[in-house]
Amino acid sequence: MNNINGKTKTIGLIGNPVEHTLSPFIHNMLAEKMKLNTVYVPFHVKNGNLKEAISGASALGILGTNVTVPYKVDVMPYIDELQERAKIIDAVNTIKFINGRRYGYNTDADGLLTSCKRAGISLMNKTICILGAGGAARSVAVMCAEEKAKKIIIVNRTVEKAQELKLAILNYFNIEIQVLGYDAIKSQSEVDVCFQTTSIGMYPNSDVTPIDDENFFKGLRWAVDIIYNPSETKFLSLAKASGVSILNGLGMLYFQAVKAYEIWNDIEIPDAILEECLNQFTDYVYSKKR
Ligand code: NAP
């Protein structure tokens, strides 16, 4: 980053707030290891300024941006060409600007899928439970449907939102989807993989979990929490105590960033560099040196 010069290409993050983002660390590390002349900076875009921010980024010749809360859906009208995956997920987290045109992508499902595959989690023909029905749950559901899961069970506090998610997925995929409440899921013993996608258990409220029933965990093979802080949520601790294999959300965060960086630069990052950067990123997040 000390080598910024006249040829440096800028990449940014559009969101509100952006102060706590880990994305600059990942993207500037990837640039250094790949020896690419890019710099990644956060852009705090206040409410009401999104349209101008996108036009401005395009006019400034910025290579691309990530888009985070609360703009992942709001940004869609300002995109010229939408990747099919982003259309299905109905949210954009990555924009690439080419000759004044805006190309929109969603890399969240890519990130989670890569993380799952590296952990050895297979989704094909599996019964999957998704806790939550928000934006992240939609990416998870699309990933499971694309990977040809046998069945998806969506569990959400607000049942109507779970029903909406079910219908949205059925618009694009032919897959069995069941909507259940938290009480009903406790007695389910058929679930192979459970994805925890609610914000319950996130730091500093780390002592809560959306589900704590031992019977539920006993039947599981994998518990995945897309939260990465704390590294082991209460949901994951309980699963582990029941002998279930666990995975947290740090890999999802890292690999969605990797995919975005590959899109902006039209490259494929070699495995050795991916591994080295993941180790460095994990140290950065969990060593409390930040
Ligand atoms: P969202 O759209 O606001 O959805 C939040 C979900 O959590 C909803 O299903 C909501 O249920 C549920 N929820 C919240 N508080 C609850 C409570 N007290 N009791 C029961 N359910 C509750 O948020 P999101 O964008 O999907 O993000 C969800 C989580 O995923 C966040 O922790 C976020 O940091 C994490 N995330 C991680 C990554 C990653 O890369 N690792 C990426 C994206 C998101 P209702 O519908 O009933 O309100």
PDB file of N, CA and C and ligand atoms in Angstrom, residues 69 72 108 131-137 155-159 161 182 196-200 202 210 226-228 249-250 252-254 256, ligand 1:
ATOM      1  N   VAL A  69     -24.226  -3.772   4.155  1.00  0.00           N
ATOM      2  CA  VAL A  69     -25.410  -3.282   4.846  1.00  0.00           C
ATOM      3  C   VAL A  69     -25.418  -1.758   4.872  1.00  0.00           C
ATOM      4  N   LYS A  72     -27.325  -3.656  -0.022  1.00  0.00           N
ATOM      5  CA  LYS A  72     -27.183  -4.784  -0.948  1.00  0.00           C
ATOM      6  C   LYS A  72     -28.382  -4.948  -1.893  1.00  0.00           C
ATOM      7  N   ASP A 108     -21.505 -14.070  -1.922  1.00  0.00           N
ATOM      8  CA  ASP A 108     -21.671 -14.682  -0.592  1.00  0.00           C
ATOM      9  C   ASP A 108     -21.810 -16.211  -0.676  1.00  0.00           C
ATOM     10  N   LEU A 131     -31.399 -21.890   9.888  1.00  0.00           N
ATOM     11  CA  LEU A 131     -31.987 -21.078  10.953  1.00  0.00           C
ATOM     12  C   LEU A 131     -31.881 -19.624  10.516  1.00  0.00           C
ATOM     13  N   GLY A 132     -33.031 -18.952  10.368  1.00  0.00           N
ATOM     14  CA  GLY A 132     -33.052 -17.571   9.891  1.00  0.00           C
ATOM     15  C   GLY A 132     -33.599 -17.505   8.471  1.00  0.00           C
ATOM     16  N   ALA A 133     -34.126 -16.346   8.115  1.00  0.00           N
ATOM     17  CA  ALA A 133     -34.688 -16.168   6.764  1.00  0.00           C
ATOM     18  C   ALA A 133     -34.383 -14.762   6.248  1.00  0.00           C
ATOM     19  N   GLY A 134     -33.265 -14.190   6.673  1.00  0.00           N
ATOM     20  CA  GLY A 134     -32.874 -12.849   6.223  1.00  0.00           C
ATOM     21  C   GLY A 134     -32.040 -12.938   4.951  1.00  0.00           C
ATOM     22  N   GLY A 135     -31.274 -11.870   4.687  1.00  0.00           N
ATOM     23  CA  GLY A 135     -30.471 -11.805   3.473  1.00  0.00           C
ATOM     24  C   GLY A 135     -29.454 -12.930   3.383  1.00  0.00           C
ATOM     25  N   ALA A 136     -28.774 -13.211   4.481  1.00  0.00           N
ATOM     26  CA  ALA A 136     -27.746 -14.250   4.456  1.00  0.00           C
ATOM     27  C   ALA A 136     -28.372 -15.625   4.234  1.00  0.00           C
ATOM     28  N   ALA A 137     -29.538 -15.852   4.840  1.00  0.00           N
ATOM     29  CA  ALA A 137     -30.226 -17.135   4.684  1.00  0.00           C
ATOM     30  C   ALA A 137     -30.562 -17.389   3.216  1.00  0.00           C
ATOM     31  N   VAL A 155     -36.214 -22.369   9.229  1.00  0.00           N
ATOM     32  CA  VAL A 155     -36.761 -22.095  10.558  1.00  0.00           C
ATOM     33  C   VAL A 155     -36.540 -20.612  10.859  1.00  0.00           C
ATOM     34  N   ASN A 156     -37.606 -19.896  11.141  1.00  0.00           N
ATOM     35  CA  ASN A 156     -37.427 -18.464  11.433  1.00  0.00           C
ATOM     36  C   ASN A 156     -38.430 -17.999  12.475  1.00  0.00           C
ATOM     37  N   ARG A 157     -38.001 -17.011  13.266  1.00  0.00           N
ATOM     38  CA  ARG A 157     -38.893 -16.416  14.261  1.00  0.00           C
ATOM     39  C   ARG A 157     -40.153 -15.885  13.581  1.00  0.00           C
ATOM     40  N   THR A 158     -39.982 -15.120  12.509  1.00  0.00           N
ATOM     41  CA  THR A 158     -41.125 -14.600  11.763  1.00  0.00           C
ATOM     42  C   THR A 158     -41.434 -15.575  10.625  1.00  0.00           C
ATOM     43  N   VAL A 159     -42.461 -16.388  10.837  1.00  0.00           N
ATOM     44  CA  VAL A 159     -42.735 -17.487   9.900  1.00  0.00           C
ATOM     45  C   VAL A 159     -43.036 -16.962   8.493  1.00  0.00           C
ATOM     46  N   LYS A 161     -41.700 -14.603   6.886  1.00  0.00           N
ATOM     47  CA  LYS A 161     -40.458 -14.356   6.127  1.00  0.00           C
ATOM     48  C   LYS A 161     -39.881 -15.678   5.616  1.00  0.00           C
ATOM     49  N   TYR A 182     -39.305 -22.821  15.611  1.00  0.00           N
ATOM     50  CA  TYR A 182     -38.210 -23.323  16.447  1.00  0.00           C
ATOM     51  C   TYR A 182     -38.636 -24.506  17.311  1.00  0.00           C
ATOM     52  N   GLN A 196     -26.623 -21.842  10.742  1.00  0.00           N
ATOM     53  CA  GLN A 196     -27.139 -20.823  11.649  1.00  0.00           C
ATOM     54  C   GLN A 196     -26.874 -19.474  10.985  1.00  0.00           C
ATOM     55  N   THR A 197     -27.927 -18.807  10.518  1.00  0.00           N
ATOM     56  CA  THR A 197     -27.728 -17.546   9.772  1.00  0.00           C
ATOM     57  C   THR A 197     -28.370 -16.348  10.464  1.00  0.00           C
ATOM     58  N   THR A 198     -28.851 -16.515  11.708  1.00  0.00           N
ATOM     59  CA  THR A 198     -29.396 -15.349  12.410  1.00  0.00           C
ATOM     60  C   THR A 198     -28.233 -14.600  13.070  1.00  0.00           C
ATOM     61  N   SER A 199     -28.543 -13.428  13.602  1.00  0.00           N
ATOM     62  CA  SER A 199     -27.484 -12.687  14.293  1.00  0.00           C
ATOM     63  C   SER A 199     -27.386 -13.091  15.766  1.00  0.00           C
ATOM     64  N   ILE A 200     -28.149 -14.101  16.174  1.00  0.00           N
ATOM     65  CA  ILE A 200     -28.143 -14.531  17.579  1.00  0.00           C
ATOM     66  C   ILE A 200     -26.808 -15.202  17.931  1.00  0.00           C
ATOM     67  N   MET A 202     -23.966 -13.420  18.270  1.00  0.00           N
ATOM     68  CA  MET A 202     -22.859 -12.591  17.792  1.00  0.00           C
ATOM     69  C   MET A 202     -22.311 -11.739  18.946  1.00  0.00           C
ATOM     70  N   PRO A 210     -29.965 -19.753  19.046  1.00  0.00           N
ATOM     71  CA  PRO A 210     -31.360 -19.910  18.623  1.00  0.00           C
ATOM     72  C   PRO A 210     -31.925 -21.288  18.949  1.00  0.00           C
ATOM     73  N   ILE A 226     -22.651 -18.848  10.452  1.00  0.00           N
ATOM     74  CA  ILE A 226     -21.989 -17.877   9.566  1.00  0.00           C
ATOM     75  C   ILE A 226     -21.450 -16.680  10.354  1.00  0.00           C
ATOM     76  N   ILE A 227     -21.715 -16.667  11.649  1.00  0.00           N
ATOM     77  CA  ILE A 227     -21.062 -15.679  12.528  1.00  0.00           C
ATOM     78  C   ILE A 227     -19.597 -16.101  12.711  1.00  0.00           C
ATOM     79  N   TYR A 228     -18.671 -15.140  12.740  1.00  0.00           N
ATOM     80  CA  TYR A 228     -17.260 -15.494  12.973  1.00  0.00           C
ATOM     81  C   TYR A 228     -16.711 -14.860  14.251  1.00  0.00           C
ATOM     82  N   GLY A 249     -18.053 -18.722  10.454  1.00  0.00           N
ATOM     83  CA  GLY A 249     -18.280 -17.919   9.258  1.00  0.00           C
ATOM     84  C   GLY A 249     -17.069 -17.190   8.711  1.00  0.00           C
ATOM     85  N   LEU A 250     -15.885 -17.415   9.313  1.00  0.00           N
ATOM     86  CA  LEU A 250     -14.726 -16.652   8.834  1.00  0.00           C
ATOM     87  C   LEU A 250     -14.353 -17.027   7.391  1.00  0.00           C
ATOM     88  N   MET A 252     -16.357 -18.073   5.074  1.00  0.00           N
ATOM     89  CA  MET A 252     -17.338 -17.464   4.162  1.00  0.00           C
ATOM     90  C   MET A 252     -16.943 -16.026   3.858  1.00  0.00           C
ATOM     91  N   LEU A 253     -16.601 -15.289   4.917  1.00  0.00           N
ATOM     92  CA  LEU A 253     -16.224 -13.883   4.753  1.00  0.00           C
ATOM     93  C   LEU A 253     -14.986 -13.759   3.853  1.00  0.00           C
ATOM     94  N   TYR A 254     -14.014 -14.602   4.135  1.00  0.00           N
ATOM     95  CA  TYR A 254     -12.752 -14.540   3.386  1.00  0.00           C
ATOM     96  C   TYR A 254     -12.963 -14.914   1.911  1.00  0.00           C
ATOM     97  N   GLN A 256     -15.721 -15.000   0.084  1.00  0.00           N
ATOM     98  CA  GLN A 256     -16.543 -14.101  -0.732  1.00  0.00           C
ATOM     99  C   GLN A 256     -15.699 -12.912  -1.194  1.00  0.00           C
TER     100      GLN A 256
HETATM  101  P1  NAP B   1     -30.978  -9.952   8.378  1.00  0.00           P
HETATM  102  O1  NAP B   1     -31.361  -9.931   6.938  1.00  0.00           O
HETATM  103  O2  NAP B   1     -31.290  -8.784   9.224  1.00  0.00           O
HETATM  104  O3  NAP B   1     -31.675 -11.257   9.037  1.00  0.00           O
HETATM  105  C1  NAP B   1     -31.547 -11.508  10.414  1.00  0.00           C
HETATM  106  C2  NAP B   1     -32.131 -12.884  10.751  1.00  0.00           C
HETATM  107  O4  NAP B   1     -31.909 -13.116  12.152  1.00  0.00           O
HETATM  108  C3  NAP B   1     -33.644 -12.969  10.538  1.00  0.00           C
HETATM  109  O5  NAP B   1     -33.968 -14.279  10.153  1.00  0.00           O
HETATM  110  C4  NAP B   1     -34.189 -12.663  11.939  1.00  0.00           C
HETATM  111  O6  NAP B   1     -35.458 -13.214  12.196  1.00  0.00           O
HETATM  112  C5  NAP B   1     -33.157 -13.364  12.802  1.00  0.00           C
HETATM  113  N1  NAP B   1     -33.115 -12.815  14.145  1.00  0.00           N
HETATM  114  C6  NAP B   1     -32.511 -11.665  14.555  1.00  0.00           C
HETATM  115  N2  NAP B   1     -32.670 -11.508  15.875  1.00  0.00           N
HETATM  116  C7  NAP B   1     -33.416 -12.555  16.313  1.00  0.00           C
HETATM  117  C8  NAP B   1     -33.915 -12.959  17.595  1.00  0.00           C
HETATM  118  N3  NAP B   1     -33.681 -12.243  18.692  1.00  0.00           N
HETATM  119  N4  NAP B   1     -34.619 -14.124  17.668  1.00  0.00           N
HETATM  120  C9  NAP B   1     -34.847 -14.869  16.562  1.00  0.00           C
HETATM  121  N5  NAP B   1     -34.397 -14.542  15.329  1.00  0.00           N
HETATM  122  C10 NAP B   1     -33.685 -13.396  15.208  1.00  0.00           C
HETATM  123  O7  NAP B   1     -29.416 -10.200   8.559  1.00  0.00           O
HETATM  124  P2  NAP B   1     -28.428 -10.989   7.566  1.00  0.00           P
HETATM  125  O8  NAP B   1     -27.843 -10.045   6.604  1.00  0.00           O
HETATM  126  O9  NAP B   1     -29.140 -12.185   7.065  1.00  0.00           O
HETATM  127  O10 NAP B   1     -27.243 -11.409   8.567  1.00  0.00           O
HETATM  128  C11 NAP B   1     -27.461 -12.358   9.595  1.00  0.00           C
HETATM  129  C12 NAP B   1     -26.131 -12.736  10.269  1.00  0.00           C
HETATM  130  O11 NAP B   1     -25.243 -13.286   9.316  1.00  0.00           O
HETATM  131  C13 NAP B   1     -25.393 -11.553  10.897  1.00  0.00           C
HETATM  132  O12 NAP B   1     -24.860 -11.999  12.113  1.00  0.00           O
HETATM  133  C14 NAP B   1     -24.286 -11.259   9.915  1.00  0.00           C
HETATM  134  O13 NAP B   1     -23.141 -10.690  10.513  1.00  0.00           O
HETATM  135  C15 NAP B   1     -23.976 -12.668   9.414  1.00  0.00           C
HETATM  136  N6  NAP B   1     -23.362 -12.674   8.066  1.00  0.00           N
HETATM  137  C16 NAP B   1     -22.127 -13.249   7.939  1.00  0.00           C
HETATM  138  C17 NAP B   1     -21.521 -13.283   6.694  1.00  0.00           C
HETATM  139  C18 NAP B   1     -20.161 -13.881   6.540  1.00  0.00           C
HETATM  140  O14 NAP B   1     -19.502 -13.638   5.517  1.00  0.00           O
HETATM  141  N7  NAP B   1     -19.688 -14.703   7.470  1.00  0.00           N
HETATM  142  C19 NAP B   1     -22.172 -12.750   5.572  1.00  0.00           C
HETATM  143  C20 NAP B   1     -23.451 -12.191   5.745  1.00  0.00           C
HETATM  144  C21 NAP B   1     -24.024 -12.155   7.007  1.00  0.00           C
HETATM  145  P3  NAP B   1     -36.818 -12.393  11.866  1.00  0.00           P
HETATM  146  O15 NAP B   1     -37.053 -12.530  10.389  1.00  0.00           O
HETATM  147  O16 NAP B   1     -37.854 -13.043  12.690  1.00  0.00           O
HETATM  148  O17 NAP B   1     -36.551 -10.962  12.261  1.00  0.00           O
END
